[in-house]
Amino acid sequence: MRTHRLSTTLVYGVTLALFMLVIFFLTNAGIDPRANRIGDFDPKGAATVCFGLLGLYHSIAIIFFDEDDSSKPAAPAADSHLPRAPDSYTGFIRQSWYKVLSVGLIFAVFCAASVFIWHSFAEFPGSPGTVWGDYATSPAPALTLFLLCWASTNIGFMFASIAEAFNRDRFGLFITAMVIMFIVSLGVTVGFIFLPEQSTGPALTMAAFALPLTLIAVIGARAWAIARVDRYDANHPRLSARERRRSEQFGPDHQRRPAPGPPPFDMLRDGEQLLMHFKSERTPEPQMLIATNQRFVRASILGSDRTFILEQASPGQLLGASPERVGHDLMTTAHFRDRQDMRVVGGDPEQSRAFAEAVTRLARTGQLRG
């Protein structure tokens, strides 16, 4: 699977390099690619135009990200009653780290290498001391272009991460992030247009600073986006196939109507099964930790014997639970991946220990009993 994904990125990288090779040969021959007429383009500007296009294509490399891991069939969960955590809508932030970080690297390698071919056929090889003029005589210009192309891809992926983070609940911010990404890509394009005439030394220094900064930015933005999406998914669990059919048949109000019964059974939705719960009466309104086949919940019991959900998470985020003494109080804590713990104070120590062991077993094996 990983080999297939990497090979797809390699194919796109080679395709982009070959496409730019064709564009350079056309402009170098004085042919305007848009008009397909000889003599409409000054070959002296071939490197300028093609460097600009390299910056543009790398900064919007997200358009090559057509593989969506979330759309592929997943292996069944260890327990059929425990659905997997919802995947990303776009698939981008659910991709492996190696795939995300390798796209810019692979694209930049092929494009920087192909520019050697440009230079060997160039009608105007540039002035000595510049990135374009020194391309065939020093490795510094190729390294400069490689670093800047990779950095441009990271910038685009950073804005794609921000857009993905807001895609579910802040559509206006999602559109804003995408618009900013394209505006920034135009700025990157302008910077690449001036790159061929830049002095090699300062340009390499700038590229050496740009790459690590953009790597930190894209890693941080993507980690934040993953955490934000997971929090949203935990608070908005996706419906099962049966729930979707019932929702389409009876409408959302019927689907989400609580089931009759005392707490915590009154909080269960149609098709949801209670696995276990722990109750603490230490607070004025008793609180519970509740595990179902669809979610993990911290809730309080109101005076009218009605369960009120305080927070919830998807089963895929659950790591386990633990009881501990904090002063004179017993604290029962459920631990999660990419979100804060849930805890209740008080309750029976033996019940707390048994509940914590069962939750930990459930998180590790998907089974209530070993």
Coordinates of N, CA and C in Angstrom, one line a residue, residues 141-261:
P141 N 23.0 26.7 -7.4 CA 21.6 27.0 -7.9 C 20.6 25.9 -7.9
A142 N 21.0 24.7 -8.2 CA 20.1 23.6 -8.2 C 19.6 23.3 -6.7
L143 N 20.6 23.4 -5.8 CA 20.2 23.3 -4.4 C 19.2 24.3 -3.9
T144 N 19.5 25.6 -4.4 CA 18.5 26.7 -4.1 C 17.1 26.4 -4.6
L145 N 17.1 26.0 -5.9 CA 15.7 25.7 -6.5 C 15.1 24.6 -5.8
F146 N 15.8 23.5 -5.5 CA 15.3 22.4 -4.8 C 14.7 22.8 -3.4
L147 N 15.4 23.5 -2.6 CA 14.9 24.0 -1.3 C 13.7 24.9 -1.4
L148 N 13.7 25.8 -2.4 CA 12.6 26.7 -2.5 C 11.3 26.0 -3.0
C149 N 11.5 25.0 -3.9 CA 10.3 24.3 -4.4 C 9.7 23.5 -3.3
W150 N 10.5 22.8 -2.5 CA 10.0 22.0 -1.4 C 9.3 23.0 -0.4
A151 N 9.9 24.1 -0.1 CA 9.3 25.1 0.9 C 8.0 25.6 0.3
S152 N 7.9 25.8 -1.0 CA 6.6 26.3 -1.5 C 5.5 25.2 -1.4
T153 N 5.9 24.0 -1.5 CA 4.9 22.9 -1.3 C 4.4 22.9 0.2
N154 N 5.3 23.1 1.1 CA 5.0 23.1 2.5 C 4.0 24.3 2.8
I155 N 4.3 25.4 2.2 CA 3.4 26.5 2.4 C 1.9 26.2 2.0
G156 N 1.8 25.6 0.8 CA 0.5 25.2 0.3 C -0.2 24.2 1.2
F157 N 0.6 23.2 1.7 CA 0.0 22.2 2.6 C -0.4 22.8 3.9
M158 N 0.4 23.8 4.4 CA 0.0 24.5 5.6 C -1.4 25.1 5.5
F159 N -1.7 25.8 4.4 CA -3.0 26.4 4.3 C -4.0 25.3 4.0
A160 N -3.7 24.2 3.4 CA -4.6 23.1 3.2 C -5.0 22.5 4.5
S161 N -4.0 22.4 5.4 CA -4.3 21.9 6.8 C -5.3 22.8 7.5
I162 N -5.1 24.2 7.4 CA -6.0 25.1 8.1 C -7.4 25.0 7.5
A163 N -7.4 24.9 6.2 CA -8.7 24.8 5.5 C -9.4 23.5 6.0
E164 N -8.7 22.4 6.1 CA -9.3 21.1 6.5 C -9.8 21.2 7.9
A165 N -9.1 22.0 8.8 CA -9.5 22.1 10.2 C -10.9 22.8 10.3
F166 N -11.2 23.7 9.4 CA -12.4 24.5 9.5 C -13.5 23.9 8.5
N167 N -13.2 22.9 7.8 CA -14.1 22.4 6.8 C -15.4 21.9 7.3
R168 N -15.5 21.4 8.5 CA -16.7 20.8 9.0 C -17.7 21.8 9.6
D169 N -17.1 22.8 10.3 CA -18.0 23.7 11.1 C -17.8 25.2 10.8
R170 N -16.8 25.6 10.0 CA -16.6 27.0 9.8 C -16.3 27.2 8.3
F171 N -17.4 27.0 7.5 CA -17.2 27.0 6.0 C -16.6 28.3 5.5
G172 N -17.0 29.5 6.2 CA -16.4 30.7 5.7 C -14.9 30.8 5.9
L173 N -14.4 30.3 7.1 CA -13.0 30.2 7.3 C -12.3 29.2 6.4
F174 N -13.0 28.2 6.0 CA -12.5 27.2 5.1 C -12.2 27.9 3.7
I175 N -13.2 28.6 3.2 CA -13.1 29.3 2.0 C -12.0 30.4 2.1
T176 N -11.9 31.1 3.2 CA -10.9 32.1 3.4 C -9.5 31.5 3.4
A177 N -9.3 30.4 4.0 CA -8.0 29.7 4.0 C -7.6 29.3 2.6
M178 N -8.6 28.8 1.8 CA -8.3 28.4 0.4 C -7.9 29.6 -0.5
V179 N -8.7 30.7 -0.3 CA -8.4 31.9 -1.0 C -7.0 32.5 -0.7
I180 N -6.7 32.5 0.6 CA -5.4 33.0 1.0 C -4.3 32.1 0.4
M181 N -4.5 30.8 0.4 CA -3.5 29.9 -0.2 C -3.2 30.2 -1.6
F182 N -4.3 30.5 -2.4 CA -4.0 30.9 -3.8 C -3.4 32.3 -4.0
I183 N -3.7 33.2 -3.1 CA -3.1 34.5 -3.1 C -1.6 34.4 -2.8
V184 N -1.3 33.6 -1.7 CA 0.1 33.3 -1.4 C 0.8 32.6 -2.5
S185 N 0.1 31.7 -3.2 CA 0.8 31.0 -4.3 C 1.1 32.0 -5.4
L186 N 0.3 33.0 -5.6 CA 0.7 34.0 -6.6 C 1.9 34.8 -6.2
G187 N 2.0 35.1 -4.9 CA 3.2 35.8 -4.4 C 4.4 34.9 -4.5
V188 N 4.3 33.6 -4.3 CA 5.4 32.7 -4.5 C 5.8 32.7 -5.9
T189 N 4.8 32.7 -6.8 CA 5.1 32.8 -8.3 C 5.9 34.0 -8.7
V190 N 5.5 35.1 -8.1 CA 6.3 36.4 -8.4 C 7.7 36.2 -7.9
G191 N 7.9 35.7 -6.7 CA 9.2 35.5 -6.1 C 10.1 34.6 -7.0
F192 N 9.5 33.5 -7.6 CA 10.2 32.6 -8.4 C 10.5 33.3 -9.8
I193 N 9.7 34.2 -10.2 CA 9.9 34.9 -11.5 C 11.2 35.7 -11.4
F194 N 11.5 36.3 -10.2 CA 12.7 37.1 -10.0 C 13.9 36.2 -9.6
L195 N 13.7 34.9 -9.3 CA 14.8 34.0 -8.9 C 15.9 33.9 -9.9
P196 N 15.7 33.7 -11.2 CA 16.8 33.4 -12.1 C 17.9 34.5 -12.1
E197 N 17.5 35.8 -11.8 CA 18.4 36.9 -11.9 C 19.0 37.2 -10.5
Q198 N 18.6 36.4 -9.5 CA 19.2 36.7 -8.1 C 20.6 36.1 -8.0
S199 N 21.4 36.8 -7.2 CA 22.8 36.3 -6.9 C 22.7 35.0 -6.2
T200 N 23.5 34.0 -6.6 CA 23.4 32.7 -6.1 C 23.6 32.6 -4.6
G201 N 24.6 33.2 -4.0 CA 24.8 33.1 -2.6 C 23.7 33.6 -1.7
P202 N 23.2 34.8 -1.9 CA 22.0 35.2 -1.1 C 20.8 34.4 -1.3
A203 N 20.6 34.0 -2.6 CA 19.4 33.1 -2.8 C 19.5 31.8 -2.1
L204 N 20.7 31.2 -2.1 CA 20.8 29.9 -1.3 C 20.6 30.1 0.2
T205 N 21.1 31.2 0.7 CA 21.0 31.5 2.1 C 19.5 31.7 2.5
M206 N 18.7 32.4 1.6 CA 17.3 32.5 1.8 C 16.6 31.2 1.8
A207 N 17.0 30.3 0.8 CA 16.3 29.0 0.7 C 16.6 28.1 1.9
A208 N 17.9 28.2 2.4 CA 18.3 27.4 3.6 C 17.5 27.8 4.8
F209 N 17.1 29.1 5.0 CA 16.2 29.5 6.1 C 14.8 29.1 5.8
A210 N 14.3 29.2 4.6 CA 12.9 29.0 4.3 C 12.4 27.6 4.5
L211 N 13.2 26.6 4.1 CA 12.8 25.2 4.2 C 12.5 24.8 5.6
P212 N 13.4 24.9 6.6 CA 13.0 24.5 8.0 C 11.9 25.2 8.6
L213 N 11.8 26.5 8.3 CA 10.6 27.3 8.8 C 9.3 26.8 8.3
T214 N 9.3 26.5 7.0 CA 8.0 26.0 6.4 C 7.7 24.5 6.8
L215 N 8.8 23.7 7.1 CA 8.5 22.4 7.6 C 7.9 22.5 9.0
I216 N 8.4 23.3 9.9 CA 7.8 23.5 11.2 C 6.4 24.0 11.1
A217 N 6.1 24.9 10.1 CA 4.8 25.5 10.0 C 3.8 24.4 9.5
V218 N 4.2 23.6 8.5 CA 3.2 22.6 8.0 C 3.0 21.5 9.0
I219 N 4.1 21.1 9.8 CA 3.9 20.0 10.8 C 3.0 20.5 11.9
G220 N 3.2 21.8 12.4 CA 2.4 22.3 13.4 C 0.9 22.5 13.0
A221 N 0.7 23.1 11.8 CA -0.6 23.3 11.3 C -1.4 22.0 11.1
R222 N -0.7 21.0 10.6 CA -1.4 19.7 10.4 C -1.7 19.0 11.7
A223 N -0.8 19.1 12.7 CA -1.1 18.5 14.0 C -2.3 19.2 14.6
W224 N -2.3 20.5 14.5 CA -3.5 21.3 15.1 C -4.8 20.9 14.4
A225 N -4.7 20.8 13.0 CA -5.9 20.4 12.3 C -6.4 19.1 12.6
I226 N -5.5 18.1 12.8 CA -5.9 16.7 13.2 C -6.6 16.8 14.6
A227 N -6.0 17.5 15.5 CA -6.6 17.6 16.9 C -8.0 18.2 16.8
R228 N -8.1 19.3 16.0 CA -9.4 20.0 15.9 C -10.5 19.1 15.2
V229 N -10.1 18.4 14.2 CA -11.0 17.6 13.5 C -11.5 16.4 14.4
D230 N -10.5 15.9 15.1 CA -10.9 14.7 16.0 C -11.8 15.2 17.1
R231 N -11.6 16.4 17.6 CA -12.6 16.9 18.6 C -13.9 17.1 18.0
Y232 N -14.0 17.6 16.8 CA -15.3 17.8 16.2 C -16.0 16.4 16.0
D233 N -15.2 15.5 15.4 CA -15.8 14.1 15.2 C -16.2 13.5 16.4
A234 N -15.5 13.7 17.5 CA -15.9 13.1 18.8 C -17.2 13.7 19.3
N235 N -17.5 14.9 19.1 CA -18.7 15.6 19.5 C -19.9 15.4 18.5
H236 N -19.5 14.9 17.3 CA -20.5 14.7 16.2 C -20.3 13.4 15.6
P237 N -20.6 12.3 16.3 CA -20.3 11.0 15.8 C -21.1 10.7 14.5
R238 N -20.5 10.1 13.6 CA -21.2 9.8 12.3 C -22.2 8.6 12.5
L239 N -23.3 8.7 11.8 CA -24.3 7.7 11.9 C -23.9 6.4 11.3
S240 N -24.3 5.2 11.9 CA -24.1 4.0 11.2 C -25.0 3.9 10.0
A241 N -24.8 2.8 9.2 CA -25.7 2.6 8.0 C -27.1 2.5 8.4
R242 N -27.4 1.8 9.5 CA -28.8 1.6 9.9 C -29.4 2.9 10.4
E243 N -28.6 3.7 11.1 CA -29.1 5.0 11.6 C -29.3 6.0 10.4
R244 N -28.4 5.9 9.4 CA -28.7 6.8 8.2 C -30.0 6.4 7.5
R245 N -30.2 5.1 7.4 CA -31.5 4.7 6.7 C -32.7 5.2 7.5
R246 N -32.6 5.1 8.9 CA -33.7 5.5 9.7 C -33.9 7.0 9.7
S247 N -32.7 7.7 9.6 CA -32.8 9.2 9.5 C -33.5 9.6 8.3
E248 N -33.1 9.0 7.1 CA -33.7 9.3 5.9 C -35.2 9.0 5.9
Q249 N -35.6 7.9 6.6 CA -37.0 7.5 6.6 C -37.9 8.3 7.5
F250 N -37.3 8.6 8.7 CA -38.1 9.3 9.7 C -37.7 10.7 10.0
G251 N -36.5 11.1 9.6 CA -36.0 12.5 9.8 C -35.1 12.5 11.0
P252 N -34.3 13.6 11.2 CA -33.3 13.7 12.2 C -33.9 13.8 13.6
D253 N -35.1 14.4 13.8 CA -35.7 14.5 15.1 C -36.0 13.2 15.7
H254 N -36.6 12.3 14.8 CA -37.0 11.0 15.3 C -35.7 10.2 15.6
Q255 N -34.7 10.3 14.8 CA -33.5 9.6 15.0 C -32.8 9.8 16.3
R256 N -32.7 11.1 16.7 CA -32.0 11.5 17.9 C -32.8 11.6 19.2
R257 N -34.1 11.1 19.1 CA -34.9 11.2 20.3 C -34.4 10.2 21.3
P258 N -34.2 10.6 22.5 CA -33.7 9.7 23.6 C -34.6 8.5 23.8
A259 N -34.0 7.4 24.1 CA -34.9 6.2 24.4 C -35.5 6.4 25.8
P260 N -36.6 5.8 26.1 CA -37.3 5.8 27.4 C -36.5 5.0 28.4
G261 N -36.5 5.4 29.7 CA -35.8 4.7 30.7 C -35.1 5.6 31.6

